[in-house]
Coordinates of C-alpha atoms and ligand atoms in Angstrom, one line a residue:
M1 CA 70.5 110.8 121.1
R2 CA 71.9 108.7 118.3
I3 CA 73.4 105.3 119.0
R4 CA 76.6 104.2 117.3
I5 CA 76.5 101.2 115.0
K6 CA 79.2 99.4 117.0
E7 CA 77.1 99.7 120.1
I8 CA 74.0 98.4 118.4
L9 CA 75.9 95.4 116.9
E10 CA 77.3 94.5 120.3
R11 CA 74.0 94.9 122.1
G12 CA 72.1 92.6 119.7
A13 CA 68.4 92.1 119.0
G14 CA 65.4 92.0 121.1
S15 CA 65.6 95.7 122.1
A16 CA 63.2 98.5 121.5
P17 CA 63.4 100.5 118.2
C18 CA 66.6 102.4 117.9
S19 CA 67.8 105.3 115.8
F20 CA 71.2 105.9 114.3
S21 CA 72.8 108.0 111.6
G22 CA 75.6 107.3 109.0
W23 CA 76.6 107.3 105.4
V24 CA 75.5 104.9 102.7
R25 CA 78.1 102.4 101.5
S26 CA 75.9 100.5 99.1
V27 CA 72.3 100.2 98.0
R28 CA 70.6 97.4 96.1
S29 CA 67.0 96.3 95.5
S30 CA 65.8 92.7 95.3
K31 CA 62.2 91.4 95.0
G32 CA 60.8 94.9 95.7
I33 CA 62.8 95.3 99.0
C34 CA 65.7 97.8 99.3
F35 CA 68.9 96.9 101.2
I36 CA 71.2 99.6 102.3
V37 CA 74.6 99.2 104.0
L38 CA 75.2 102.1 106.4
N39 CA 78.4 103.0 108.2
D40 CA 78.9 105.6 110.8
G41 CA 82.6 105.4 111.4
S42 CA 82.3 103.6 114.8
T43 CA 83.3 100.2 113.3
V44 CA 84.6 98.7 110.1
D45 CA 81.3 96.8 109.7
G46 CA 78.3 98.7 108.5
I47 CA 74.8 97.6 109.3
Q48 CA 72.3 96.4 106.7
I49 CA 69.1 98.2 106.6
V50 CA 66.1 96.6 105.2
A51 CA 63.4 98.9 103.8
E52 CA 60.1 97.5 102.8
P53 CA 57.7 99.1 100.2
S54 CA 55.3 100.1 103.0
L55 CA 57.6 103.0 103.9
L56 CA 56.2 106.3 102.8
N57 CA 59.3 107.5 101.0
F58 CA 60.2 104.0 99.7
G59 CA 60.8 105.4 96.1
D60 CA 63.3 107.9 97.4
I61 CA 65.0 105.4 99.6
C62 CA 65.6 103.1 96.6
R63 CA 67.2 105.9 94.6
V64 CA 69.4 107.0 97.5
G65 CA 73.1 107.3 96.4
T66 CA 76.2 105.8 97.8
G67 CA 77.7 108.4 100.2
A68 CA 74.3 109.9 101.2
A69 CA 73.7 110.7 104.9
L70 CA 70.7 108.9 106.5
T71 CA 69.1 108.7 109.9
V72 CA 67.3 105.4 110.4
T73 CA 64.9 104.2 113.0
G74 CA 63.9 100.6 113.3
T75 CA 64.3 97.3 115.1
L76 CA 67.3 95.1 115.1
V77 CA 66.5 91.5 113.9
E78 CA 68.6 88.5 113.2
S79 CA 69.7 88.5 109.6
P80 CA 68.9 85.6 107.4
A81 CA 71.7 86.5 105.1
S82 CA 75.2 85.1 105.7
G83 CA 78.1 87.2 106.7
Q84 CA 76.2 89.3 109.2
K85 CA 74.4 88.6 112.4
W86 CA 72.0 91.4 112.5
E87 CA 70.1 93.7 110.2
L88 CA 67.8 96.6 110.9
A89 CA 64.2 96.5 109.8
A90 CA 63.5 100.1 109.1
D91 CA 60.4 102.0 110.3
V92 CA 61.7 105.4 109.2
V93 CA 64.4 106.4 106.8
E94 CA 65.2 110.0 106.7
I95 CA 67.5 111.2 103.9
V96 CA 69.6 113.9 105.6
G97 CA 72.1 114.6 102.9
A98 CA 71.8 113.3 99.4
A99 CA 74.7 112.2 97.2
D100 CA 74.5 111.7 93.5
D101 CA 76.5 109.4 91.3
S102 CA 79.3 111.9 90.9
Y103 CA 80.4 110.8 94.5
P104 CA 83.9 109.4 93.8
L105 CA 83.7 106.4 96.2
Q106 CA 81.2 104.3 94.2
K107 CA 83.4 101.3 93.7
K108 CA 84.5 99.1 96.5
R109 CA 88.2 99.2 95.9
H110 CA 90.3 102.1 94.9
S111 CA 94.1 102.4 94.9
F112 CA 95.8 104.2 97.8
E113 CA 97.4 106.5 95.2
Y114 CA 94.0 107.6 94.0
L115 CA 92.6 107.9 97.5
R116 CA 95.4 110.3 98.3
T117 CA 94.0 112.7 95.8
I118 CA 90.7 112.7 97.7
S119 CA 92.0 112.9 101.2
H120 CA 88.9 114.8 102.1
L121 CA 86.8 111.7 101.4
R122 CA 89.0 108.7 102.1
P123 CA 88.1 108.6 105.9
R124 CA 84.8 107.2 104.6
T125 CA 86.4 104.0 103.2
N126 CA 86.9 100.9 105.3
T127 CA 90.7 101.0 105.2
F128 CA 91.0 104.6 106.3
G129 CA 88.2 104.2 108.8
A130 CA 90.1 101.4 110.5
L131 CA 93.3 103.3 110.2
F132 CA 92.2 106.5 111.8
R133 CA 90.4 104.7 114.6
L134 CA 93.7 102.9 115.3
R135 CA 95.6 106.1 115.2
S136 CA 93.3 107.7 117.6
Q137 CA 93.5 104.8 120.0
L138 CA 97.3 104.8 119.8
A139 CA 97.5 108.5 120.6
Q140 CA 95.5 107.8 123.8
A141 CA 97.5 104.7 124.6
I142 CA 100.6 106.9 124.6
H143 CA 99.2 109.3 127.2
R144 CA 98.0 106.3 129.2
F145 CA 101.4 104.6 129.2
F146 CA 103.2 107.7 130.4
S147 CA 100.6 108.6 132.9
E148 CA 100.8 105.1 134.4
Q149 CA 104.6 105.6 134.7
N150 CA 104.1 109.0 136.3
F151 CA 105.8 111.0 133.5
V152 CA 104.8 114.7 133.2
Y153 CA 103.4 115.7 129.8
V154 CA 105.1 118.9 128.5
H155 CA 104.0 121.1 125.7
T156 CA 107.2 122.2 124.0
P157 CA 107.0 125.2 121.6
I158 CA 106.3 124.8 117.9
I159 CA 108.0 128.0 116.9
T160 CA 111.7 127.9 117.8
A161 CA 114.9 129.7 117.1
G162 CA 117.1 126.6 117.1
D163 CA 117.6 123.5 115.0
C164 CA 117.9 120.7 117.6
E165 CA 119.1 118.0 115.2
G166 CA 121.5 120.4 113.4
A167 CA 120.5 119.0 110.1
G168 CA 119.4 122.3 108.6
E169 CA 115.9 121.2 107.9
L170 CA 114.0 124.1 109.5
F171 CA 111.0 125.6 107.9
R172 CA 111.2 129.4 108.3
V173 CA 108.6 131.3 110.2
T174 CA 108.6 134.9 109.2
T175 CA 106.4 137.9 108.6
L176 CA 108.9 139.7 106.5
D177 CA 107.7 140.5 103.0
A178 CA 109.3 137.8 100.9
A179 CA 109.4 140.0 97.8
D180 CA 110.9 142.9 99.6
P181 CA 112.6 142.1 102.9
P182 CA 114.6 144.7 104.8
I183 CA 118.3 144.1 103.8
L184 CA 121.4 144.5 106.0
D185 CA 124.8 143.7 104.6
G186 CA 123.2 142.0 101.6
Q187 CA 121.1 139.6 103.7
P188 CA 117.5 139.8 104.9
D189 CA 117.5 141.6 108.2
F190 CA 115.8 139.3 110.6
S191 CA 116.2 141.7 113.5
Q192 CA 113.2 143.5 111.9
D193 CA 111.2 140.2 111.7
F194 CA 108.3 139.4 114.1
F195 CA 110.5 137.8 116.8
A196 CA 113.5 140.1 116.0
Q197 CA 115.5 137.0 115.0
K198 CA 115.4 134.1 112.6
T199 CA 112.8 131.5 113.7
G200 CA 111.4 128.3 112.3
L201 CA 109.1 125.4 113.1
T202 CA 110.5 122.9 115.6
V203 CA 112.2 119.7 114.3
S204 CA 112.1 118.2 117.8
G205 CA 111.0 119.2 121.3
Q206 CA 113.9 117.4 122.9
L207 CA 116.1 120.3 124.0
E208 CA 113.2 122.0 125.8
G209 CA 112.1 118.5 127.1
E210 CA 115.5 118.1 128.7
L211 CA 115.1 121.2 130.7
F212 CA 111.8 119.9 132.1
A213 CA 113.3 116.4 132.8
L214 CA 115.9 118.2 135.0
A215 CA 113.0 119.5 137.1
F216 CA 110.4 116.7 137.0
G217 CA 112.6 113.6 136.6
D218 CA 110.5 112.0 133.9
I219 CA 108.7 113.9 131.2
Y220 CA 107.4 113.4 127.6
T221 CA 106.3 115.5 124.8
F222 CA 103.8 114.5 122.0
G223 CA 103.3 117.0 119.3
P224 CA 103.8 117.9 115.7
T225 CA 107.3 118.3 114.3
F226 CA 108.4 119.7 110.9
R227 CA 111.3 118.9 108.7
A228 CA 112.1 120.6 105.4
E229 CA 114.1 117.6 104.2
N230 CA 113.6 116.9 100.6
S231 CA 113.3 113.2 100.8
N232 CA 110.4 111.8 98.9
T233 CA 110.2 108.3 100.5
A234 CA 107.4 106.2 101.9
R235 CA 108.7 106.9 105.4
H236 CA 109.3 110.6 105.5
A237 CA 106.8 113.3 106.0
S238 CA 107.4 117.1 106.2
E239 CA 105.0 117.3 109.1
F240 CA 104.8 114.4 111.5
W241 CA 104.0 113.7 115.1
M242 CA 106.7 112.7 117.6
I243 CA 106.7 111.3 121.1
E244 CA 109.8 112.3 123.1
P245 CA 110.3 111.0 126.6
E246 CA 113.2 112.2 128.7
M247 CA 114.4 110.7 132.0
A248 CA 116.8 112.3 134.5
F249 CA 119.3 110.0 136.3
A250 CA 119.1 107.5 133.4
N251 CA 121.6 106.1 131.0
L252 CA 121.4 104.5 127.6
A253 CA 120.4 101.0 128.9
D254 CA 117.5 102.6 130.9
D255 CA 116.5 104.4 127.7
A256 CA 116.4 101.2 125.7
D257 CA 114.5 99.5 128.5
L258 CA 111.8 102.2 128.4
A259 CA 111.6 102.1 124.6
E260 CA 111.1 98.3 124.7
K261 CA 108.4 98.5 127.4
F262 CA 106.7 101.3 125.5
I263 CA 106.6 99.5 122.1
R264 CA 105.4 96.3 123.7
Y265 CA 102.6 98.1 125.5
L266 CA 101.5 99.8 122.3
C267 CA 101.3 96.4 120.5
R268 CA 99.2 94.9 123.2
F269 CA 97.0 98.0 123.3
A270 CA 96.3 97.8 119.6
L271 CA 95.3 94.2 119.8
E272 CA 93.1 94.7 122.8
K273 CA 91.4 98.0 121.9
C274 CA 91.1 97.6 118.1
P275 CA 90.5 93.9 117.6
D276 CA 88.1 94.3 114.6
D277 CA 90.3 96.9 112.9
M278 CA 93.4 94.7 113.4
V279 CA 91.5 91.7 111.9
F280 CA 90.7 93.9 108.9
F281 CA 94.3 94.9 108.4
D282 CA 95.4 91.3 108.8
K283 CA 93.0 90.3 106.1
H284 CA 93.3 93.2 103.6
I285 CA 96.6 95.0 104.2
E286 CA 99.2 92.5 105.6
N287 CA 98.6 88.8 106.0
G288 CA 100.0 87.7 109.4
L289 CA 99.9 91.1 110.9
I290 CA 98.3 90.0 114.1
E291 CA 100.7 87.2 114.6
R292 CA 103.6 89.7 114.0
V293 CA 102.3 92.3 116.4
R294 CA 101.5 89.6 119.1
G295 CA 105.1 88.4 118.6
V296 CA 106.5 91.8 119.2
A297 CA 104.3 92.3 122.3
E298 CA 106.0 89.3 123.9
A299 CA 109.5 89.5 122.4
D300 CA 112.8 90.5 124.0
F301 CA 114.3 93.1 121.7
T302 CA 117.8 92.3 120.5
R303 CA 120.6 94.8 121.4
M304 CA 123.5 95.1 119.1
E305 CA 126.5 97.4 119.0
Y306 CA 126.8 99.6 115.9
S307 CA 130.3 98.1 115.3
E308 CA 128.8 94.6 115.3
A309 CA 126.0 95.6 113.0
I310 CA 128.6 96.9 110.5
E311 CA 130.6 93.7 110.7
R312 CA 127.6 91.5 110.3
L313 CA 126.3 93.5 107.3
Q314 CA 129.8 93.2 105.7
R315 CA 129.9 89.5 106.4
S316 CA 126.4 88.9 105.1
G317 CA 127.4 88.8 101.5
A318 CA 124.3 90.8 100.5
S319 CA 124.7 93.6 98.0
F320 CA 123.6 97.0 99.0
A321 CA 123.2 100.2 97.0
Y322 CA 125.0 102.2 99.7
P323 CA 128.4 101.3 101.1
V324 CA 128.7 99.6 104.5
E325 CA 131.7 100.8 106.5
W326 CA 132.4 101.9 110.1
G327 CA 131.7 105.6 110.3
L328 CA 128.9 105.7 107.7
D329 CA 125.3 106.0 108.6
L330 CA 123.0 103.1 108.2
Q331 CA 120.6 103.5 105.3
T332 CA 117.1 102.0 105.3
E333 CA 118.2 99.0 103.2
H334 CA 120.8 98.2 105.9
E335 CA 118.4 98.8 108.8
R336 CA 115.9 96.5 107.3
Y337 CA 118.5 93.9 106.5
I338 CA 119.6 93.9 110.2
T339 CA 116.1 93.7 111.7
E340 CA 114.5 91.4 109.0
Q341 CA 117.4 89.1 107.9
I342 CA 120.0 89.1 110.6
V343 CA 117.8 89.3 113.7
G344 CA 114.2 88.7 112.6
G345 CA 112.7 91.1 115.1
P346 CA 113.0 94.5 116.8
T347 CA 116.6 95.4 117.2
F348 CA 118.4 98.2 119.1
V349 CA 121.6 99.4 117.4
L350 CA 123.7 101.1 120.1
N351 CA 126.7 103.4 120.2
Y352 CA 127.0 105.0 116.8
P353 CA 130.0 107.0 115.4
K354 CA 129.9 110.5 116.9
D355 CA 130.4 112.1 113.5
I356 CA 127.0 111.0 112.1
K357 CA 125.1 112.0 115.2
A358 CA 123.8 115.2 116.8
F359 CA 125.9 117.4 119.1
Y360 CA 124.0 116.7 122.3
M361 CA 124.8 112.9 122.5
R362 CA 127.0 111.7 125.3
Q363 CA 130.6 111.0 124.2
N364 CA 131.8 107.5 124.9
D365 CA 135.3 106.8 126.4
D366 CA 136.5 105.3 123.1
G367 CA 136.7 108.9 121.7
R368 CA 134.9 108.0 118.5
S369 CA 131.3 106.9 119.4
V370 CA 128.4 108.4 121.3
A371 CA 125.7 106.8 123.5
A372 CA 123.1 106.8 120.7
M373 CA 120.5 104.2 120.0
D374 CA 118.1 103.5 117.1
L375 CA 115.3 100.9 117.4
L376 CA 114.9 99.1 114.0
V377 CA 111.8 97.1 113.2
P378 CA 110.9 94.9 110.2
K379 CA 109.1 96.7 107.4
V380 CA 109.8 100.2 108.7
G381 CA 113.5 100.3 109.7
E382 CA 114.2 103.1 112.2
I383 CA 111.1 103.7 114.3
I384 CA 112.9 105.3 117.3
G385 CA 116.0 107.4 117.6
G386 CA 117.4 108.3 121.0
S387 CA 120.5 108.8 123.2
Q388 CA 122.0 109.5 126.5
R389 CA 122.8 113.2 126.6
E390 CA 126.1 114.8 127.2
E391 CA 125.7 116.1 130.7
R392 CA 129.3 117.3 131.2
L393 CA 129.5 121.0 130.4
D394 CA 133.1 121.0 129.3
R395 CA 132.6 118.1 126.9
L396 CA 129.5 119.5 125.5
E397 CA 131.1 122.9 124.8
L398 CA 134.1 121.2 123.2
R399 CA 131.9 119.2 120.9
M400 CA 129.9 122.3 119.9
T401 CA 133.1 124.1 119.1
E402 CA 134.3 121.1 117.0
L403 CA 131.0 121.2 115.1
G404 CA 130.9 124.9 114.7
I405 CA 127.7 125.3 116.7
A406 CA 127.5 128.8 118.3
R407 CA 127.1 128.6 122.1
E408 CA 125.4 132.0 122.5
P409 CA 121.9 131.0 121.1
L410 CA 122.0 127.9 123.3
W411 CA 123.0 129.6 126.5
W412 CA 119.8 128.3 128.2
Y413 CA 120.6 124.7 127.2
L414 CA 124.2 125.1 128.5
D415 CA 122.8 126.5 131.8
S416 CA 121.1 123.1 132.4
R417 CA 124.7 121.6 132.6
R418 CA 125.9 124.4 134.8
W419 CA 123.6 123.8 137.8
G420 CA 122.5 120.4 138.9
S421 CA 123.4 118.6 135.7
C422 CA 122.9 114.8 135.8
P423 CA 123.0 111.9 133.5
H424 CA 119.8 111.8 131.4
A425 CA 118.5 110.1 128.4
G426 CA 115.5 110.0 126.0
F427 CA 114.3 109.1 122.6
G428 CA 111.9 110.1 119.9
L429 CA 109.2 107.8 118.4
G430 CA 107.8 108.8 115.1
F431 CA 104.1 108.4 115.5
E432 CA 103.3 107.8 111.8
R433 CA 106.0 105.1 111.7
L434 CA 104.4 103.5 114.7
V435 CA 101.0 103.5 112.9
M436 CA 102.5 102.1 109.8
Y437 CA 104.1 99.3 111.8
L438 CA 100.9 98.4 113.6
S439 CA 98.6 98.6 110.6
G440 CA 100.9 97.1 107.9
M441 CA 100.4 100.2 105.7
D442 CA 103.4 100.8 103.5
N443 CA 103.3 104.6 102.9
I444 CA 103.5 107.3 105.5
R445 CA 101.1 109.4 103.4
D446 CA 98.4 106.8 104.2
V447 CA 98.6 107.0 108.0
I448 CA 98.2 110.7 108.5
P449 CA 94.9 112.5 107.9
F450 CA 96.3 115.1 105.5
S451 CA 99.9 114.5 104.5
R452 CA 102.5 117.1 103.9
T453 CA 105.4 116.0 101.7
P454 CA 107.6 117.9 99.3
R455 CA 105.5 119.7 96.7
H456 CA 102.3 118.5 98.3
C457 CA 100.2 120.5 100.7
E458 CA 96.9 120.9 98.9
F459 CA 94.5 120.2 101.8
Ligands
4AD501 O1 116.0 110.2 115.0 P1 115.3 111.5 115.1 O2 115.7 112.6 114.2 O3 115.6 112.0 116.6 C1 115.2 113.2 117.2 O4 114.6 114.0 116.7 C2 115.6 113.2 118.7 N1 115.5 114.7 119.1 C3 114.7 112.4 119.5 C4 115.1 112.3 120.9 O5 116.1 111.8 121.3 N2 114.2 113.0 121.7 O6 113.7 111.4 115.0 C5 113.1 110.5 115.9 C6 112.1 109.6 115.2 C7 112.7 108.7 114.1 O7 113.2 107.5 114.7 C8 111.5 108.5 113.2 O8 110.6 107.5 113.7 C9 110.8 109.8 113.3 O9 111.2 110.4 114.4 N3 111.1 110.7 112.1 C10 110.2 110.9 111.1 N4 109.0 110.4 110.8 C11 108.4 110.8 109.7 N5 108.9 111.6 108.8 C12 110.2 112.2 109.0 N6 110.7 113.0 108.1 C13 110.9 111.8 110.2 N7 112.1 112.1 110.7 C14 112.2 111.4 111.9
MG502 MG1 117.2 109.2 113.7

């Protein structure tokens, strides 16, 4: 059984010979001795291997290339060199998989833009090693959080017939021949398609999640979502992961309380479970990151009405590319100004105009706003979007009519308001935005293993 480098470094010297495997980060020879830094993905630090000329294959070891796979057996000893506590005095070095000097990761530092073109290799760099370890830990933290709160985990479908957010960003799923589809009245005839109707990839599991909340009380989903929105920004991906909790017998304030508790938990979890990786991000990606994340873990999040946010933006005297006016949606520049300049920390904006929000949000008594909330955080802007849902059947049907949304395809959703309807609320957290926020990375393409964005789906 191989041991992971993280474990060896934590265990320290004085133990029997140990054996481990990994990939070469660097090789150098000095005074007839060969030094190899090996990394196995378990920790940002590699381990230095010291190979003496007495080794049988010493010549081959000295010529081993960056990127090669090795299995090494030896004894951990205190390192005389600075910057590392331990090194491994090698007894056996087996070259498992060679790498020649065409291996692209020869240099220490490459731009993130370049590394995106080699997504198949970038997990072998320090930054992406740290990042995907953090991502993995956070995914597990999410399940832990909800499990501790007794939420039921629901797998909502990926292929759906509806567009939950109503923004028309559905990727089509079809088995019709694109070059020669059956035609009815001048249109492709989807009744002859695989599902005998138009279908697409889900943009959100919320509507199905609501049905389960009305049976289990508290539920959450965590899965991939797809949006064919043609926005080429650093915060939008065409395929991203979303966490969507939904609570029955809950209102907008309860929703914000849960979101706040959740984000604080995730901040604490990252600091506790990924200390070395967080130190790495603090040093190389965003100075002061740990301080910031620790601050959020302890902060009370500000809550501000949408109307107040608009007034304060207008009064700020700042100049924005997009207009600021009651009734208009907040753009990223506005969101960031609110959370970074006006508040200086995470901020809930509550009760948005109904005309810029989805049909399912609960209509407020003022007749013009809905019980919506967005959580805005520095650097990222919107990280969470949620709302209390319209539980009153007549109001919901009226709103759908106003928006021209057909009732018939949503008969099952409307049924949930027909029998045993109750106030309920939920939100969606974009998982990649969370990882950006906690790592300091600036581009969503760099926090997902293989990003899908407009005109980009190579591998
Ligand atoms: O605000 P959104 O569109 O809300 C919903 O989908 C609701 N159904 C959620 C709910 O109430 N259950 O999306 C929720 C979050 C956003 O705040 C953002 O973090 C993320 O999902 N998100 C994206 N992340 C990456 N790329 C995109 N294209 C995203 N669109 C939304
Ligand atoms: Mg939103």
